[in-house]
Tab-separated table of C-alpha atoms in Angstrom:
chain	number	residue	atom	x	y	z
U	263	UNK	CA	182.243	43.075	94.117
U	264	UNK	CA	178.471	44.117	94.097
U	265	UNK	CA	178.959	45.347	90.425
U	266	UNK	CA	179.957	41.742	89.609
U	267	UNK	CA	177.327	40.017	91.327
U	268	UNK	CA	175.035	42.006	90.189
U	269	UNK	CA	176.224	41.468	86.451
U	270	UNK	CA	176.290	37.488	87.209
U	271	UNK	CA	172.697	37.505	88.727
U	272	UNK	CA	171.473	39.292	85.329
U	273	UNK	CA	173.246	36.844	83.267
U	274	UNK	CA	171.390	33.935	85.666
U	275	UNK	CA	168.327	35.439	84.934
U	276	UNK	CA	167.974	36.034	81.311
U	277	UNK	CA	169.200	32.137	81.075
U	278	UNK	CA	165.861	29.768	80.391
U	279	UNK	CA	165.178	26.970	82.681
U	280	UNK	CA	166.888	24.461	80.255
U	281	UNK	CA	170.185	25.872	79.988
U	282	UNK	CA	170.553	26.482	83.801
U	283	UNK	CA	169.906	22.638	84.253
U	284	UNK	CA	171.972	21.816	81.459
U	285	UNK	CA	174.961	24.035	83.334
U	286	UNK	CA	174.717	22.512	86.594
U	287	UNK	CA	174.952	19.017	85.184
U	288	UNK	CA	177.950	19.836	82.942
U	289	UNK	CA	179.653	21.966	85.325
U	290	UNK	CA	178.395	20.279	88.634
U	291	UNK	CA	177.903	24.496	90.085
U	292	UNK	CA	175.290	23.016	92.555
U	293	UNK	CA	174.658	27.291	93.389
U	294	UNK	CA	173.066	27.793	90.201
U	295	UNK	CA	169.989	25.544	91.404
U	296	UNK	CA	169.579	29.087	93.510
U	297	UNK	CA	167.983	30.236	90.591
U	298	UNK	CA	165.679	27.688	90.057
U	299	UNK	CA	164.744	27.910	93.508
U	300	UNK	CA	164.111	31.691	93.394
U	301	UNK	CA	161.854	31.295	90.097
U	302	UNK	CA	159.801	28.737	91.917
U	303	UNK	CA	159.676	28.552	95.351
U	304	UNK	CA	156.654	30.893	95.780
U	305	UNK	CA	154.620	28.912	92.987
U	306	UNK	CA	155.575	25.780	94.679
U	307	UNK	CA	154.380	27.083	98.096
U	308	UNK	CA	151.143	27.766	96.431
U	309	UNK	CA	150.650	24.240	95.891
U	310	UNK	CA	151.545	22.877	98.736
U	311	UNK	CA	149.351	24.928	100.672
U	312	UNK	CA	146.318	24.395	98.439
U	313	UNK	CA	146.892	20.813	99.556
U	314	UNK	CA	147.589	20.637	103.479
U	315	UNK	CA	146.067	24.690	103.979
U	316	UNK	CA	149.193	24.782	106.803
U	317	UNK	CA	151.901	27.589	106.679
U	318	UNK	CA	154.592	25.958	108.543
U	319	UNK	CA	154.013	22.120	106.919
U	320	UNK	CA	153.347	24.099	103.251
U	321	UNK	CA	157.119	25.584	104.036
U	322	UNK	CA	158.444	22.169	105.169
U	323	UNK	CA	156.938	20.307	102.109
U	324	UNK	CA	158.372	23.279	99.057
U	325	UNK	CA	161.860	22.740	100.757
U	326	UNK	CA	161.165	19.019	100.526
U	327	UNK	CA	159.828	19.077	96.944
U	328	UNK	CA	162.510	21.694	95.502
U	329	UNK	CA	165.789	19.610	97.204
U	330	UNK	CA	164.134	16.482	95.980
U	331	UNK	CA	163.932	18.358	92.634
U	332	UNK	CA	167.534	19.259	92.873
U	333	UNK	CA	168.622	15.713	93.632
U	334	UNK	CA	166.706	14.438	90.962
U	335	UNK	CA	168.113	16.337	88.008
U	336	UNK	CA	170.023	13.952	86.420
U	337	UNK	CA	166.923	11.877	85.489
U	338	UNK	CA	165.214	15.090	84.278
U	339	UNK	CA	164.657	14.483	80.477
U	340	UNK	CA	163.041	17.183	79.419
U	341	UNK	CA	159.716	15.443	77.839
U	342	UNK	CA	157.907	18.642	79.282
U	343	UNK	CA	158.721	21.972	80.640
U	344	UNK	CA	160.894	21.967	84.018
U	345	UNK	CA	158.007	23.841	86.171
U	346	UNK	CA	155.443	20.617	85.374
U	347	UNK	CA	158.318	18.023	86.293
U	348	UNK	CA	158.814	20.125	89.361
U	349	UNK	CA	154.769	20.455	90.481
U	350	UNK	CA	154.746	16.635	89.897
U	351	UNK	CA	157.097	15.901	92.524
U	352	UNK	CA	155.412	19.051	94.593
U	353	UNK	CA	152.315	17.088	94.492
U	354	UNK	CA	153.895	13.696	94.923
U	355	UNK	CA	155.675	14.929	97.961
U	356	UNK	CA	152.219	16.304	99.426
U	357	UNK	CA	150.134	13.204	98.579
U	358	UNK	CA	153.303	10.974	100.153
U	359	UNK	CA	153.065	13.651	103.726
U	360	UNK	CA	148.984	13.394	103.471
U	361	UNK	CA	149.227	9.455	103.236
U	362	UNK	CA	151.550	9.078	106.243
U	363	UNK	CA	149.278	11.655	108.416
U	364	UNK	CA	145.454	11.031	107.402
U	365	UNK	CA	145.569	7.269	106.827
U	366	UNK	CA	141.837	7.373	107.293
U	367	UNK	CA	141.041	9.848	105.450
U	368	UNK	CA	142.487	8.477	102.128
U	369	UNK	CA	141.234	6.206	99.604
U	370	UNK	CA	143.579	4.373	97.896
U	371	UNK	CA	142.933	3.943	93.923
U	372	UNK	CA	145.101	1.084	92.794
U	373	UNK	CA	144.297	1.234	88.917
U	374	UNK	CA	146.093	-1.836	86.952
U	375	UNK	CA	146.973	-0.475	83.218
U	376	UNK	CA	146.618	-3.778	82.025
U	377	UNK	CA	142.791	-4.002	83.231
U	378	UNK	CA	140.373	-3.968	80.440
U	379	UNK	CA	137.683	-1.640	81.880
U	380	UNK	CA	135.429	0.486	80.246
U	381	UNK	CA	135.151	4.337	79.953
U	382	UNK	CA	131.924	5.634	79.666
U	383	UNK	CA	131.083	8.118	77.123
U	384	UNK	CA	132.789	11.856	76.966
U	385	UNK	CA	129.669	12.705	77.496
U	386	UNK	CA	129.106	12.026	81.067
U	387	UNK	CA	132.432	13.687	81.676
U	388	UNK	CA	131.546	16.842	80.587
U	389	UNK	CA	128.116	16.921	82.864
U	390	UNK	CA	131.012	16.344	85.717
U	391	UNK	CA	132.414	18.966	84.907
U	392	UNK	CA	129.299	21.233	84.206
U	393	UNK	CA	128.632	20.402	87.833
U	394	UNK	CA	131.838	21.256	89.484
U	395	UNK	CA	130.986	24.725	87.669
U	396	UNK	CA	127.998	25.075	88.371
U	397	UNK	CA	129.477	24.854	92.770
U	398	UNK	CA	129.667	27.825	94.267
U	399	UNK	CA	133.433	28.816	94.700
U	400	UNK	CA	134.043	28.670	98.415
U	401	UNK	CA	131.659	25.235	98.432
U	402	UNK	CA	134.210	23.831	95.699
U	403	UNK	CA	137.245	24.482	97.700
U	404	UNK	CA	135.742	23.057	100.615
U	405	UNK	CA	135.068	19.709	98.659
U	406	UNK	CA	138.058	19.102	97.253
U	407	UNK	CA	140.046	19.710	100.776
U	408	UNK	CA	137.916	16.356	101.995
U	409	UNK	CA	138.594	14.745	99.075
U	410	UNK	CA	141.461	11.957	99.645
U	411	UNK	CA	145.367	13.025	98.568
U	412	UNK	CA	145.024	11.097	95.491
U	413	UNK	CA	141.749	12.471	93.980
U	414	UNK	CA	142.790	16.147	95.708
U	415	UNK	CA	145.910	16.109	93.623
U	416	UNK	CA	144.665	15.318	90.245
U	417	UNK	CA	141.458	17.907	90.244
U	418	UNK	CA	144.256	20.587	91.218
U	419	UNK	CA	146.866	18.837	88.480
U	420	UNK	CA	144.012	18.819	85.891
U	421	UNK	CA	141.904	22.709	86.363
U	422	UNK	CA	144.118	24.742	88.459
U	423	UNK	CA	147.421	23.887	86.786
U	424	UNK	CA	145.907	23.204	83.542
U	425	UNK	CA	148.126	20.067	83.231
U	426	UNK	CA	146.911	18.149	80.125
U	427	UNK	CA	146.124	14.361	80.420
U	428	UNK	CA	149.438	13.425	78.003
U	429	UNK	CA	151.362	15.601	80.801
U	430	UNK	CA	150.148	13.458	83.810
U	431	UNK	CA	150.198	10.271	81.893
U	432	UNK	CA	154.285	10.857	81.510
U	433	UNK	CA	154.568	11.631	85.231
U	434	UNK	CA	152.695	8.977	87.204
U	435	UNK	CA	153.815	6.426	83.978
U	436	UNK	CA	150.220	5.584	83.947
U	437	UNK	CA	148.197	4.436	80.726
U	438	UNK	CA	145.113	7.645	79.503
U	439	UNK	CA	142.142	5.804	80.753
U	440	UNK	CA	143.821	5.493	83.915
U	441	UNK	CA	144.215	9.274	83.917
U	442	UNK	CA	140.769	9.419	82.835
U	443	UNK	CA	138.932	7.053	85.027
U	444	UNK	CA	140.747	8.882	88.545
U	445	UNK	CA	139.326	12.231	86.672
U	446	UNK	CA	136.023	10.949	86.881
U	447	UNK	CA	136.093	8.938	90.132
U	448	UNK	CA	137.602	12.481	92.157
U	449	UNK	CA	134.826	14.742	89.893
U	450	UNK	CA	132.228	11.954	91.056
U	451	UNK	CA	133.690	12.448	94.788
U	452	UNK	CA	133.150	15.534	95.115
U	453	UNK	CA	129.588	15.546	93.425
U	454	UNK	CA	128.845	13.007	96.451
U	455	UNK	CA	130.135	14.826	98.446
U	456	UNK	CA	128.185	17.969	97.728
U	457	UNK	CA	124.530	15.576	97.385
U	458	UNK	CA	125.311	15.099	101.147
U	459	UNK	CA	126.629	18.086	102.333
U	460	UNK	CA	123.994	20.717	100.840
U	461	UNK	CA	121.313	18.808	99.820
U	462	UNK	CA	118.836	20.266	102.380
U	463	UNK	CA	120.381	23.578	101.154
U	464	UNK	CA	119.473	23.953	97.779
C-alpha cells in the first residue's frame, strides 16, 4: 500500500500546476488540491506574515486564502501563472482581515478608472524608488508595516513578489494608471513617513 502511494505522490508531483487544476475540475478529485496546498502553503504563509507579522493570525489567514483558492477554481482562467492568482487572493484576504481590525489605521484609495487624472513624469517615479533604496533595510520594513493594507499590499505585490503592473492590473480589474498612481501614492507614504520619523536622525 505504501509502494502505491508512494508511486501516486511521484506521479502528483512531476504534474505542473495546470494539469492538476485541470484534473480536479474534470474529475471533481477535490484530494488532489493536497498538492497544491503542499507546493504553496509555506510561500503563502510568508505573505501573510509579512503583512499582519502574527504567527497564529498568518496561519488563520493561508488556510483562509488557500480554501478560498480551492473554492474559487472554476473561475481560474489561467491569464497568469496559478501561484500569482493565488498571492492575489493571499493579499486580498489580508487587506480584507487588516480592514475589519485597524479601521483607523487604513486609508482608503477609491481610484475611479474613468477619472481623467494626470501621471506625472517616469521620472519622478524612479527618484521614489531611488529613495526607498537608498532606506536602510530594517527602517524600510518598519515603514511599510505602518503603511495602510492597501498601499502595504501593493509595495510587497510590486518589489518583493516582482508582480508586473499588467499582472496586478488583471487581478484588481483596475485600469495601468490606476496601478501606477497607488505605486506612487504608497512609495510617497512611506517617504513621509520616513521625513517624520528620522529626520532629526540623519
Amino acid at each position: 500500500m505504501k509502494k502505491s502511494d508512494d508511486k501516486k505522490n511521484s506521479i502528483l508531483s512531476s504534474l505542473s500546476d495546470k494539469e492538476i487544476i485541470e484534473q480536479i475540475l474534470v474529475t471533481g478529485e477535490t484530494e488532489l488540491f493536497g498538492e497544491l496546498y503542499d507546493r504553496y502553503a509555506n510561500k503563502v504563509y510568508r505573505k501573510c506574515i509579512s503583512m499582519v507579522k502574527e504567527r497564529a493570525i498568518a496561519q488563520d489567514l493561508t488556510h483562509d486564502a488557500l480554501i478560498k483558492s480551492f473554492l474559487s477554481l472554476s473561475k481560474f482562467e489561467h491569464k497568469s501563472s496559478f501561484s500569482t492568482w493565488l498571492y492575489f487572493i493571499t493579499y486580498n484576504t489580508c487587506i480584507d482581515f487588516l480592514r475589519k481590525q485597524q479601521k483607523d489605521r487604513v486609508r482608503e484609495v477609491n481610484i475611479d478608472d474613468n477619472d481623467h487624472f494626470q501621471i506625472e513624469d517616469e521620472g519622478e517615479d524612479l527618484v521614489q524608488e531611488k529613495q526607498l533604496l537608498e532606506i536602510h533595510h530594517e527602517r524600510l520594513e518598519e515603514l511599510i508595516e505602518r503603511l495602510s493594507a492597501d498601499d502595504k499590499s501593493i509595495l510587497l505585490m510590486y518589489y518583493m513578489d516582482d508582480l508586473s503592473i499588467k499582472d496586478i492590473m488583471k487581478n484588481w480589474e483596475i485600469g495601468e494608471s490606476a496601478v501606477k498612481m497607488r505605486l506612487k501614492r504608497a512609495r510617497q507614504r512611506v517617504k513621509e513617513l520616513y521625513d517624520e520619523i528620522y529626520y532629526d536622525q540623519e
